[in-house]
Short mmCIF file of C-alpha atoms in Angstrom, two decimals:
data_model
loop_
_atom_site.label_atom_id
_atom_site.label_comp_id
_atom_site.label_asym_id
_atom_site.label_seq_id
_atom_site.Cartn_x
_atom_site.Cartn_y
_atom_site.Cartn_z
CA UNK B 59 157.58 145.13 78.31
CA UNK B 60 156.00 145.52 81.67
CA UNK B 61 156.20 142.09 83.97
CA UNK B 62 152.67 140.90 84.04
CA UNK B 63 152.12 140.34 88.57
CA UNK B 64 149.82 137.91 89.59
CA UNK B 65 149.33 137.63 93.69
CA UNK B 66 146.71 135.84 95.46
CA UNK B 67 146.80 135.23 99.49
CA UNK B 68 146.50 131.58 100.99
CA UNK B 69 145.41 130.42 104.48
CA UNK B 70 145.14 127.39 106.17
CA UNK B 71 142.49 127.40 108.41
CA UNK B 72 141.45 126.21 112.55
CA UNK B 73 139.39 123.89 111.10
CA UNK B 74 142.09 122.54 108.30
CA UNK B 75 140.17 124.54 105.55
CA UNK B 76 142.34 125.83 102.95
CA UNK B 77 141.43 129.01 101.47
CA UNK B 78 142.68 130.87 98.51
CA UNK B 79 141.43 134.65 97.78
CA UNK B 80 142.26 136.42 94.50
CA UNK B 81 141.22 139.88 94.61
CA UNK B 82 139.32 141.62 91.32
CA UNK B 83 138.04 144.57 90.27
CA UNK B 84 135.04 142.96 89.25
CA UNK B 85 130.93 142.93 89.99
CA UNK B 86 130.95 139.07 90.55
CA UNK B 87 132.39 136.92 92.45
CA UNK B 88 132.97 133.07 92.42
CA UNK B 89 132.95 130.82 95.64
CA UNK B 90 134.62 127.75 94.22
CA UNK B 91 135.30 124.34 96.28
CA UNK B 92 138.06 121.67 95.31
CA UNK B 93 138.18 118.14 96.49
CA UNK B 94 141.15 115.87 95.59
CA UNK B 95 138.94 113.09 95.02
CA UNK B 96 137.78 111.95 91.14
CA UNK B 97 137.98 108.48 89.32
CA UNK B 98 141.42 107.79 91.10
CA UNK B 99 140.33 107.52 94.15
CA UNK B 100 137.04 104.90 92.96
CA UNK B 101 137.28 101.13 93.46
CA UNK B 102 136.61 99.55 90.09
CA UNK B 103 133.25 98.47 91.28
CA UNK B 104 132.23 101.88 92.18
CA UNK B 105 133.62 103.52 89.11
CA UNK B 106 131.95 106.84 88.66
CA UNK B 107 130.89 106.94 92.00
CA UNK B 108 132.48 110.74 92.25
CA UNK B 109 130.59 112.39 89.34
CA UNK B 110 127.11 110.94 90.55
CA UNK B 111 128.17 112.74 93.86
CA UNK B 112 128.46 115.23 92.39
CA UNK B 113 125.32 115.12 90.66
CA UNK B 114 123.21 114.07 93.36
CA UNK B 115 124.48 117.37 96.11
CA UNK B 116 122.52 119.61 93.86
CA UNK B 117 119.06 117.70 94.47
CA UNK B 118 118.48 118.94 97.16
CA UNK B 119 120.21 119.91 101.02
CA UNK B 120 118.62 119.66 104.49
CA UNK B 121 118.29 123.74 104.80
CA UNK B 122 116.92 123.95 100.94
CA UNK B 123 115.63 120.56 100.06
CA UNK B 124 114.20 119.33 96.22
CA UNK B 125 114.21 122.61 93.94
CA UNK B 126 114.32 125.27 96.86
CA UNK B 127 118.24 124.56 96.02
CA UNK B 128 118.56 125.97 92.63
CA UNK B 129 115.37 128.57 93.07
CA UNK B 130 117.35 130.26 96.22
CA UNK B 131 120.68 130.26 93.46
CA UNK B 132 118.42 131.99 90.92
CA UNK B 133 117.43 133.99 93.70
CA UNK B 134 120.48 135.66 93.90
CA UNK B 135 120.75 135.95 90.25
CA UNK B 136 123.96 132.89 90.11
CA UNK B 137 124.99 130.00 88.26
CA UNK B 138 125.70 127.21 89.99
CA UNK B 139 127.83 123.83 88.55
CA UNK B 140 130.20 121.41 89.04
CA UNK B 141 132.82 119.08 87.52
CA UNK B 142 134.60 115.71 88.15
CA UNK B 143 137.79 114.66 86.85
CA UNK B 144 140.03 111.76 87.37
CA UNK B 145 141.91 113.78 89.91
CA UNK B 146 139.55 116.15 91.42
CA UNK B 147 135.52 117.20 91.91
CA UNK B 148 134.99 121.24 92.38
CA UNK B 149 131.56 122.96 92.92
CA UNK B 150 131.24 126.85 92.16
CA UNK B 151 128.77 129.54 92.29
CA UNK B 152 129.41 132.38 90.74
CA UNK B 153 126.89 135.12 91.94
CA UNK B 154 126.80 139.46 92.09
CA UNK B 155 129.16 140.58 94.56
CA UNK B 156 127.05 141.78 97.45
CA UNK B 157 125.50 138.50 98.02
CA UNK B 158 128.61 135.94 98.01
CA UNK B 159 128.11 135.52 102.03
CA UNK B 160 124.95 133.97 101.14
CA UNK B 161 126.76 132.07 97.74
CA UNK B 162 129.23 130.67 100.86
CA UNK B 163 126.43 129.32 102.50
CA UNK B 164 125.03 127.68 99.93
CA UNK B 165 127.85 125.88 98.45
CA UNK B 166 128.49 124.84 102.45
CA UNK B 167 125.19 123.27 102.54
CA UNK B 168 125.28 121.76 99.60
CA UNK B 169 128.89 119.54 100.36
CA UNK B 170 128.44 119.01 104.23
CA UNK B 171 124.20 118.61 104.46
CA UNK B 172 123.20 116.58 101.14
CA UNK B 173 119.74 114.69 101.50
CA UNK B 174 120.77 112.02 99.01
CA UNK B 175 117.22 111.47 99.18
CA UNK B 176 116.68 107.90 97.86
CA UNK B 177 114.04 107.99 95.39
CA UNK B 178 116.25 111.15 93.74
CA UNK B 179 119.13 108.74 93.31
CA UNK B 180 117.29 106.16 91.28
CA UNK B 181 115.99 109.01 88.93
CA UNK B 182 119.03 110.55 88.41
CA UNK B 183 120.97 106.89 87.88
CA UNK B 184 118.83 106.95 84.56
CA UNK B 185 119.80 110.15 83.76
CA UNK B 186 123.60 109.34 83.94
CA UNK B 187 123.47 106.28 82.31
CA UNK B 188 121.75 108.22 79.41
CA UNK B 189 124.58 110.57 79.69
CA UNK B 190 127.06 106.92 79.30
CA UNK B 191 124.99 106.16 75.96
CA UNK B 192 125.30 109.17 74.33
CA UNK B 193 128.89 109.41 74.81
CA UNK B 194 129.27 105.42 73.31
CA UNK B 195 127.39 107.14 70.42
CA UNK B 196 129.89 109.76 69.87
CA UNK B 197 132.83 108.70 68.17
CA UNK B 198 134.87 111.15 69.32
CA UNK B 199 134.13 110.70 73.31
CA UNK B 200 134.74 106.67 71.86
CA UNK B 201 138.33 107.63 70.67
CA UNK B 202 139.39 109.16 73.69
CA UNK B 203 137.61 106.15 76.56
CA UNK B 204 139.92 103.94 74.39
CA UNK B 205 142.76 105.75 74.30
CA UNK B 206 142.78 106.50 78.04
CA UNK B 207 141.69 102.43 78.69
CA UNK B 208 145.09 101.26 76.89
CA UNK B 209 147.57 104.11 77.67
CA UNK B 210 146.54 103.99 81.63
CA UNK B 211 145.62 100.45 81.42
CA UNK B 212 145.69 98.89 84.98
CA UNK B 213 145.16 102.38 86.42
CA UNK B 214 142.15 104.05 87.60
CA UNK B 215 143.14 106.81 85.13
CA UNK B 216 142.13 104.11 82.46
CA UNK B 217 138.18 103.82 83.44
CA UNK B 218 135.69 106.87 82.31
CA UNK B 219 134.82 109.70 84.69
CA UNK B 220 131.02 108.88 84.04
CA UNK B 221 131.53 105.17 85.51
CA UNK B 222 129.40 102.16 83.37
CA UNK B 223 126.02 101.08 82.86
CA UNK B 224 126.82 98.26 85.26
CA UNK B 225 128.32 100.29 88.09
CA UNK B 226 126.12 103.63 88.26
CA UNK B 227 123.25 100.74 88.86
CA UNK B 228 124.25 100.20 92.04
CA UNK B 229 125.03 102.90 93.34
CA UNK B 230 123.01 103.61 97.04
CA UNK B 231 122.67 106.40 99.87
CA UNK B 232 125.03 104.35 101.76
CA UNK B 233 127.89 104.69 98.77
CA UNK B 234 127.56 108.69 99.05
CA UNK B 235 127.46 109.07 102.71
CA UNK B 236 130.29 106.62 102.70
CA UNK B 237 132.28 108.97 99.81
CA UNK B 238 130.97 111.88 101.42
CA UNK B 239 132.53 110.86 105.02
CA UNK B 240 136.06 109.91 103.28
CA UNK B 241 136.46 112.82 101.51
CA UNK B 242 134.80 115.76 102.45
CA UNK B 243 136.08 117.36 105.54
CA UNK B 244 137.94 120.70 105.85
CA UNK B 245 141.62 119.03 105.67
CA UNK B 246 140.96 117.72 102.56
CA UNK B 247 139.25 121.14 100.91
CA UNK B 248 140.35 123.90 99.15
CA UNK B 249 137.61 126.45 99.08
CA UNK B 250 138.85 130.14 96.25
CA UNK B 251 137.16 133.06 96.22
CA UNK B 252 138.00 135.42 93.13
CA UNK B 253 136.08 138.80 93.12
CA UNK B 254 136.39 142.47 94.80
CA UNK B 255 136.23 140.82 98.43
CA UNK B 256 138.70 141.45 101.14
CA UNK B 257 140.79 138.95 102.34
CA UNK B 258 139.68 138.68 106.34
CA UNK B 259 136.48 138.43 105.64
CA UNK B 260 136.58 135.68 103.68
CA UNK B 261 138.30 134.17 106.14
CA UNK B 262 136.08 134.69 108.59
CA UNK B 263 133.00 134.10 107.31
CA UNK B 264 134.70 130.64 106.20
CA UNK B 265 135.53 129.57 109.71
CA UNK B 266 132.78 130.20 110.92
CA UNK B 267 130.22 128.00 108.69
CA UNK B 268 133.25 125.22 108.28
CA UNK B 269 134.29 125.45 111.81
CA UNK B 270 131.73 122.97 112.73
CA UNK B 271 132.99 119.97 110.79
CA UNK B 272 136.53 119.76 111.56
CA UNK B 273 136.55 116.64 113.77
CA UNK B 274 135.02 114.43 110.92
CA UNK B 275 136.82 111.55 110.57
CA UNK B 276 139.64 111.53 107.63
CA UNK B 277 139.93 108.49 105.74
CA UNK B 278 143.34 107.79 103.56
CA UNK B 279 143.85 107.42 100.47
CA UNK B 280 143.99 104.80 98.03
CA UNK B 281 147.44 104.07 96.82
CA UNK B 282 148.14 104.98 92.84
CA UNK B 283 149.11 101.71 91.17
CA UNK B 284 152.34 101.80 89.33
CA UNK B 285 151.84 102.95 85.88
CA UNK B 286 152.41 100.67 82.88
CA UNK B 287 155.55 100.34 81.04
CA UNK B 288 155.33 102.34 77.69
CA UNK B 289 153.99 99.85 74.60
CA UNK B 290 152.93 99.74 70.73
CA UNK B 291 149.16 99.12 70.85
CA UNK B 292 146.75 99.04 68.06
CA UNK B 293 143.27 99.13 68.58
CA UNK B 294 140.20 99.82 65.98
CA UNK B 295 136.46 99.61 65.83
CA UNK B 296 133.63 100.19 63.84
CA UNK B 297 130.81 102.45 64.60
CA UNK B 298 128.06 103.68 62.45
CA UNK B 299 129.99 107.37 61.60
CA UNK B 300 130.58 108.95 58.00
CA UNK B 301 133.96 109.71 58.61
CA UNK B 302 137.62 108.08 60.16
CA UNK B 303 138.53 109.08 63.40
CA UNK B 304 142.30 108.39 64.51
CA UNK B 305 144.67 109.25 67.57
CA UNK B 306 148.10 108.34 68.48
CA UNK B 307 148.79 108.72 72.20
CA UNK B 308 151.76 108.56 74.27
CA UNK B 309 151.88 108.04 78.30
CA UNK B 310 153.90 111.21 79.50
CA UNK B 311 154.40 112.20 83.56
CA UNK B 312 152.18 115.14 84.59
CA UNK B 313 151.14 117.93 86.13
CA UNK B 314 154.12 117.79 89.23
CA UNK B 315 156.59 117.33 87.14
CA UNK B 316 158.79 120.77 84.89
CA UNK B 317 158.08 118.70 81.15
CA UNK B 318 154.42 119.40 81.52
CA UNK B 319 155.12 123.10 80.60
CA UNK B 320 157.28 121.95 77.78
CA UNK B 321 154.51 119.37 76.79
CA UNK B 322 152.02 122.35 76.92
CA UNK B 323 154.22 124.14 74.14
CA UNK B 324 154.73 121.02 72.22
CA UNK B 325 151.39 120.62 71.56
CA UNK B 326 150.96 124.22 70.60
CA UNK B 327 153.77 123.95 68.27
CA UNK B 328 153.20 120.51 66.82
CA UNK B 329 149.16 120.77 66.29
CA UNK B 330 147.16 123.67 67.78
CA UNK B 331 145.42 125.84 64.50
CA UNK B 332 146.53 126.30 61.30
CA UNK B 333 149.46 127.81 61.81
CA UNK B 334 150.95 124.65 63.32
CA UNK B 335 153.53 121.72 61.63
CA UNK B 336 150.34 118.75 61.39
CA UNK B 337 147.98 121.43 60.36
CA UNK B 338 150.30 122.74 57.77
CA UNK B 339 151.27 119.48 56.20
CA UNK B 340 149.11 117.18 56.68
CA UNK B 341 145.44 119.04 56.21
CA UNK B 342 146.84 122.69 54.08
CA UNK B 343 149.54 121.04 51.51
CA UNK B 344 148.92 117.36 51.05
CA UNK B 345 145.60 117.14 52.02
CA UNK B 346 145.24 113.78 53.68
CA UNK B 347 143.08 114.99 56.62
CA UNK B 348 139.82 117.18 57.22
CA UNK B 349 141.15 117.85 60.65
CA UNK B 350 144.20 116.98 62.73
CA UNK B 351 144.96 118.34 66.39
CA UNK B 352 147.05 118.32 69.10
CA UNK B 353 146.47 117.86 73.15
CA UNK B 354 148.09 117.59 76.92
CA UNK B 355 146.28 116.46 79.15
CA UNK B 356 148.02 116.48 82.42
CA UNK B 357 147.00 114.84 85.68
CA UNK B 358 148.65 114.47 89.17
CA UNK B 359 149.98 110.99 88.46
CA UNK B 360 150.30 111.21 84.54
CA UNK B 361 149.53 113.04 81.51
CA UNK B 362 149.26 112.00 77.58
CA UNK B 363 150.12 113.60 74.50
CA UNK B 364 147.86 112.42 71.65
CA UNK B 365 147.41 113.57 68.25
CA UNK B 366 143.90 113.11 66.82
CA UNK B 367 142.99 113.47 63.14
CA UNK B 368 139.61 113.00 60.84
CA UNK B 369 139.32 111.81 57.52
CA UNK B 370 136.60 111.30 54.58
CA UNK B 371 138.84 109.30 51.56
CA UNK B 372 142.39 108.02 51.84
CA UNK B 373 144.27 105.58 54.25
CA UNK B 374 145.28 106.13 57.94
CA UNK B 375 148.63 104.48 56.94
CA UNK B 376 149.66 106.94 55.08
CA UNK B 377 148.12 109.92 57.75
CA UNK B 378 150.57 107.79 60.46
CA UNK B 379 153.54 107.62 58.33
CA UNK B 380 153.11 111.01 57.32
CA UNK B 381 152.81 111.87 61.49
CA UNK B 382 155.53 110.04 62.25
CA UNK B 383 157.24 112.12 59.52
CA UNK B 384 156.93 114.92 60.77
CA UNK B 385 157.39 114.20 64.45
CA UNK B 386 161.26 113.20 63.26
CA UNK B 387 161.29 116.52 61.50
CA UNK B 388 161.28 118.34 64.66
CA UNK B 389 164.46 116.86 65.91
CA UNK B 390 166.59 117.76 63.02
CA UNK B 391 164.09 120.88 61.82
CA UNK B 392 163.95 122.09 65.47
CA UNK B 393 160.93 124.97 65.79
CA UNK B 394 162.02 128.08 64.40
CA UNK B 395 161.62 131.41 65.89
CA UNK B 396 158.36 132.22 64.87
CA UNK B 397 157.22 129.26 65.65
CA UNK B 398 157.82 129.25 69.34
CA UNK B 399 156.79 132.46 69.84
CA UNK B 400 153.61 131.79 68.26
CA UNK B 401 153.11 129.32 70.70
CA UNK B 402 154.03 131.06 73.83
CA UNK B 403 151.88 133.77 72.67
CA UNK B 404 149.00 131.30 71.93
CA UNK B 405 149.68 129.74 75.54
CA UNK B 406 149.78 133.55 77.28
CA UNK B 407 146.50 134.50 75.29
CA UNK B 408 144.68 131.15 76.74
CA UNK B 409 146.21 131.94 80.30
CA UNK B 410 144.64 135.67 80.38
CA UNK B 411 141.47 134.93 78.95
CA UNK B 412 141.35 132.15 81.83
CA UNK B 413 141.99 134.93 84.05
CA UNK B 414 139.86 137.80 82.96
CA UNK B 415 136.86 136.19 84.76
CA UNK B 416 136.49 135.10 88.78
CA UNK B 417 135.68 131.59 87.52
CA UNK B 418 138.58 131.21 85.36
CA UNK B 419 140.79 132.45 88.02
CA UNK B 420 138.99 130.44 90.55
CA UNK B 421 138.90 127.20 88.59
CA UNK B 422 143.08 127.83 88.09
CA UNK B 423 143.74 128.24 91.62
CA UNK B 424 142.13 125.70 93.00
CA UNK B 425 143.13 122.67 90.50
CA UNK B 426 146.50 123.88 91.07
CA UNK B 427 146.38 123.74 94.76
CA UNK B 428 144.76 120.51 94.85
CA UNK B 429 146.56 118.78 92.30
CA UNK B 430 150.15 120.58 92.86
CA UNK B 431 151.45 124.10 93.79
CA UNK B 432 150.12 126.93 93.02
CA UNK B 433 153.44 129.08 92.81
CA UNK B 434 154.58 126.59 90.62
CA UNK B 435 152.07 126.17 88.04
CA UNK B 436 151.48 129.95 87.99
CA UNK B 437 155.54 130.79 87.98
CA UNK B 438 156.30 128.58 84.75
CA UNK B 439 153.02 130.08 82.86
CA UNK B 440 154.48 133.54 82.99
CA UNK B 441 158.43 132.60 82.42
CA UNK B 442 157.69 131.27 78.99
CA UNK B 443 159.77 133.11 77.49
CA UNK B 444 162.97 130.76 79.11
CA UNK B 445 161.58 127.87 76.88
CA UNK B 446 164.36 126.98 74.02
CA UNK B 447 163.78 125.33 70.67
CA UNK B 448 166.39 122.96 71.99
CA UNK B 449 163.93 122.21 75.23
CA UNK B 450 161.41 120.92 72.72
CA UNK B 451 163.67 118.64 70.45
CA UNK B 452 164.40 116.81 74.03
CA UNK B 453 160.72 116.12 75.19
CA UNK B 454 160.58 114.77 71.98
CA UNK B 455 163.06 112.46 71.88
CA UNK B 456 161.98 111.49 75.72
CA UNK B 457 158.05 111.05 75.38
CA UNK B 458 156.89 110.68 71.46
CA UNK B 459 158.73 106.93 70.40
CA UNK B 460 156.19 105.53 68.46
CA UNK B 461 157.48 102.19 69.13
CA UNK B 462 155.81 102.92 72.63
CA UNK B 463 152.59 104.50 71.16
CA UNK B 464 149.05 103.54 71.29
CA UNK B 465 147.02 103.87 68.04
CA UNK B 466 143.31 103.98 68.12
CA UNK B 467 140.90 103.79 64.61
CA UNK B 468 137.26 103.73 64.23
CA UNK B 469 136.46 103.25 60.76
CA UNK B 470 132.43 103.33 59.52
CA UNK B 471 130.55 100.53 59.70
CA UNK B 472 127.92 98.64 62.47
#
């Protein structure tokens, strides 16, 4: 079978910019910027502080102020967006290839020349804190806000991306110049282009509209508490839902560390479609769920492995003990054959489709660059095939004790 390449070129900027090109054959291209900064990096009383940056740089900049913004993007026939995580914030543009010099421009504007005009940031308070509500109405954004809360309790990784009610309320002009001043300058970047562009001239045209701000002052930062010790915790709630919602989740280390490729697997193995062991058991033979799923989520300082399941009749004692079951089963029933290479083939299929586009590609380059290595990341995706039954019966045994779980319930009611 023919090795699969994958090559991108990286440079480090004059101004401290660093700048990651992936060329493709294709007719658009996407101008993505990364910023290591998301809810880690918050003080608790400013929680959320990062995504209402991020919504707040796309009302408007000082060359394209109110709508001019996103009528100049529509312009060009692109899509603009962003996203904030508990690790990073990135901003893309993804626009027809002969006008991403202009795309460049934009997303430059947008990150260094905000208005942050001040009537703008008490409209769009009420339109996050709507955004708060309806995720405290969902019980499924519910299960996961309390399973990160008591898995990264003590840790910034434990309060939502969104921030609270009480928080986003005070929120002023002088919070985002303050954010904008400690975070985004050139050293502290990572700016990927993906598309049929040629190296140098990304590089150029980058210096030139970045060059400008590399003297802004860098501020440090914040230092990562020390995660908490692994511990049984149960926690349950009521909500006004026809259904049961469960999740068991485990603390695990993330995305710098080699498990988190074996973690990816696991969860492929253990619960990811029908073919999987909880799907299998739990919802095809004995019938004790509607639906029951697997995830990793990794981070730069963490990651956690949970297992999240629905029900309509029955008891979630017997869904845990049956978990738990089968959890055991994989350390003396390792994953056969067929199993793991259903999973690495699941994992490869999820990696290409991710990079078929410029956006996918662009969005992979630059989380891994910001939160990690990119050779690294990349390198493991497409050595798969070294994974070993055996590897998986390990990062069992070290990560899923449910003596050191959390369990979280919400059960119908008001």
């Amino acid at each position: 079978m023919k090795k699969y390449a994958f090559t991108y070129t990286k440079k480090v900027l004059y101004s401290g910019l660093r700048v990651v090109v992936k060329r493709m054959p294709s007719p658009l291209v996407t101008i993505n910027f990364w910023v290591p900064a998301g809810v880690k990096d918050e003080e608790p009383e400013k929680n959320g502080l990062s995504h209402f940056f991020e919504h707040m740089v796309f009302k408007g900049t000082a060359n394209y102020p109110a709508s001019l913004l996103s009528r100049q993007v529509q312009a060009l026939g692109g899509v603009m967006n962003a996203g904030t995580s508990l690790d990073t914030t990135d901003f893309y543009l993804v626009v027809p290839r002969e006008y991403w010099r202009k795309a460049l421009e934009l997303e430059v504007d947008l990150l260094f020349h905000p208005l942050f005009d001040p009537q703008e940031i008490e409209k769009e308070k009420m339109v996050v804190i709507q955004e708060i509500h309806l995720d405290e109405d969902d019980p499924g954004e519910r299960l996961i806000h309390l399973l990160y809360e008591r898995v990264f309790s003590g840790t910034p990784y434990g309060k939502p991306i969104l921030g609270m009610e009480d928080t986003v309320k005070t929120f002023t002009r002088e919070d985002l110049l303050e954010h904008q001043k400690r975070f985004y300058h050139p050293t502290n970047l990572t700016l990927v282009v993906a598309g049929d562009i040629a190296e140098e001239e990304v590089f150029g045209e980058a210096e030139k509209l970045v060059g400008e701000f590399r003297d802004l002052e860098n501020f440090t930062f914040s230092p990562f508490p020390s995660l908490p010790s692994p511990h049984q915790q149960i926690v349950s709630c009521s909500m006004d839902v026809h259904r049961y919602y469960g999740a068991i989740g485990f603390l695990t280390e993330g995305i710098r560390e080699d498990d988190f490729y074996l973690l990816r697997l696991l969860a492929v193995v253990l619960g990811d479609g029908i073919g999987s062991r909880l799907n299998v058991v739990l919802r095809e033979e004995k019938k004790l769920v509607d639906t029951i799923h697997t995830v990793y989520s990794y981070y730069q300082k963490a990651g956690i492995f949970a297992i999240f399941y629905t029900f309509s009749q029955g008891k979630k004692e017997e869904i845990e003990e049956e978990i738990q079951k089968e959890i055991v089963n994989l350390i003396s029933d390792p994953p056969r054959d067929e199993e793991l290479v259903r999973g690495k083939n699941l994992l490869r299929s999820s990696l290409f489709s991710v990079l078929e586009t410029t956006l996918g590609t662009a969005e992979l380059l630059g989380r891994s660059d910001v939160t990690d290595n990119i050779d690294r990341v990349v390198h493991h995706f497409f050595n798969l095939g070294s994974f070993r039954s055996e590897d998986l019966v390990e990062t069992v045994k070290k990560y899923l004790d449910f003596e050191r779980a959390t369990f979280v319930f919400i059960e119908p009611g008001v």
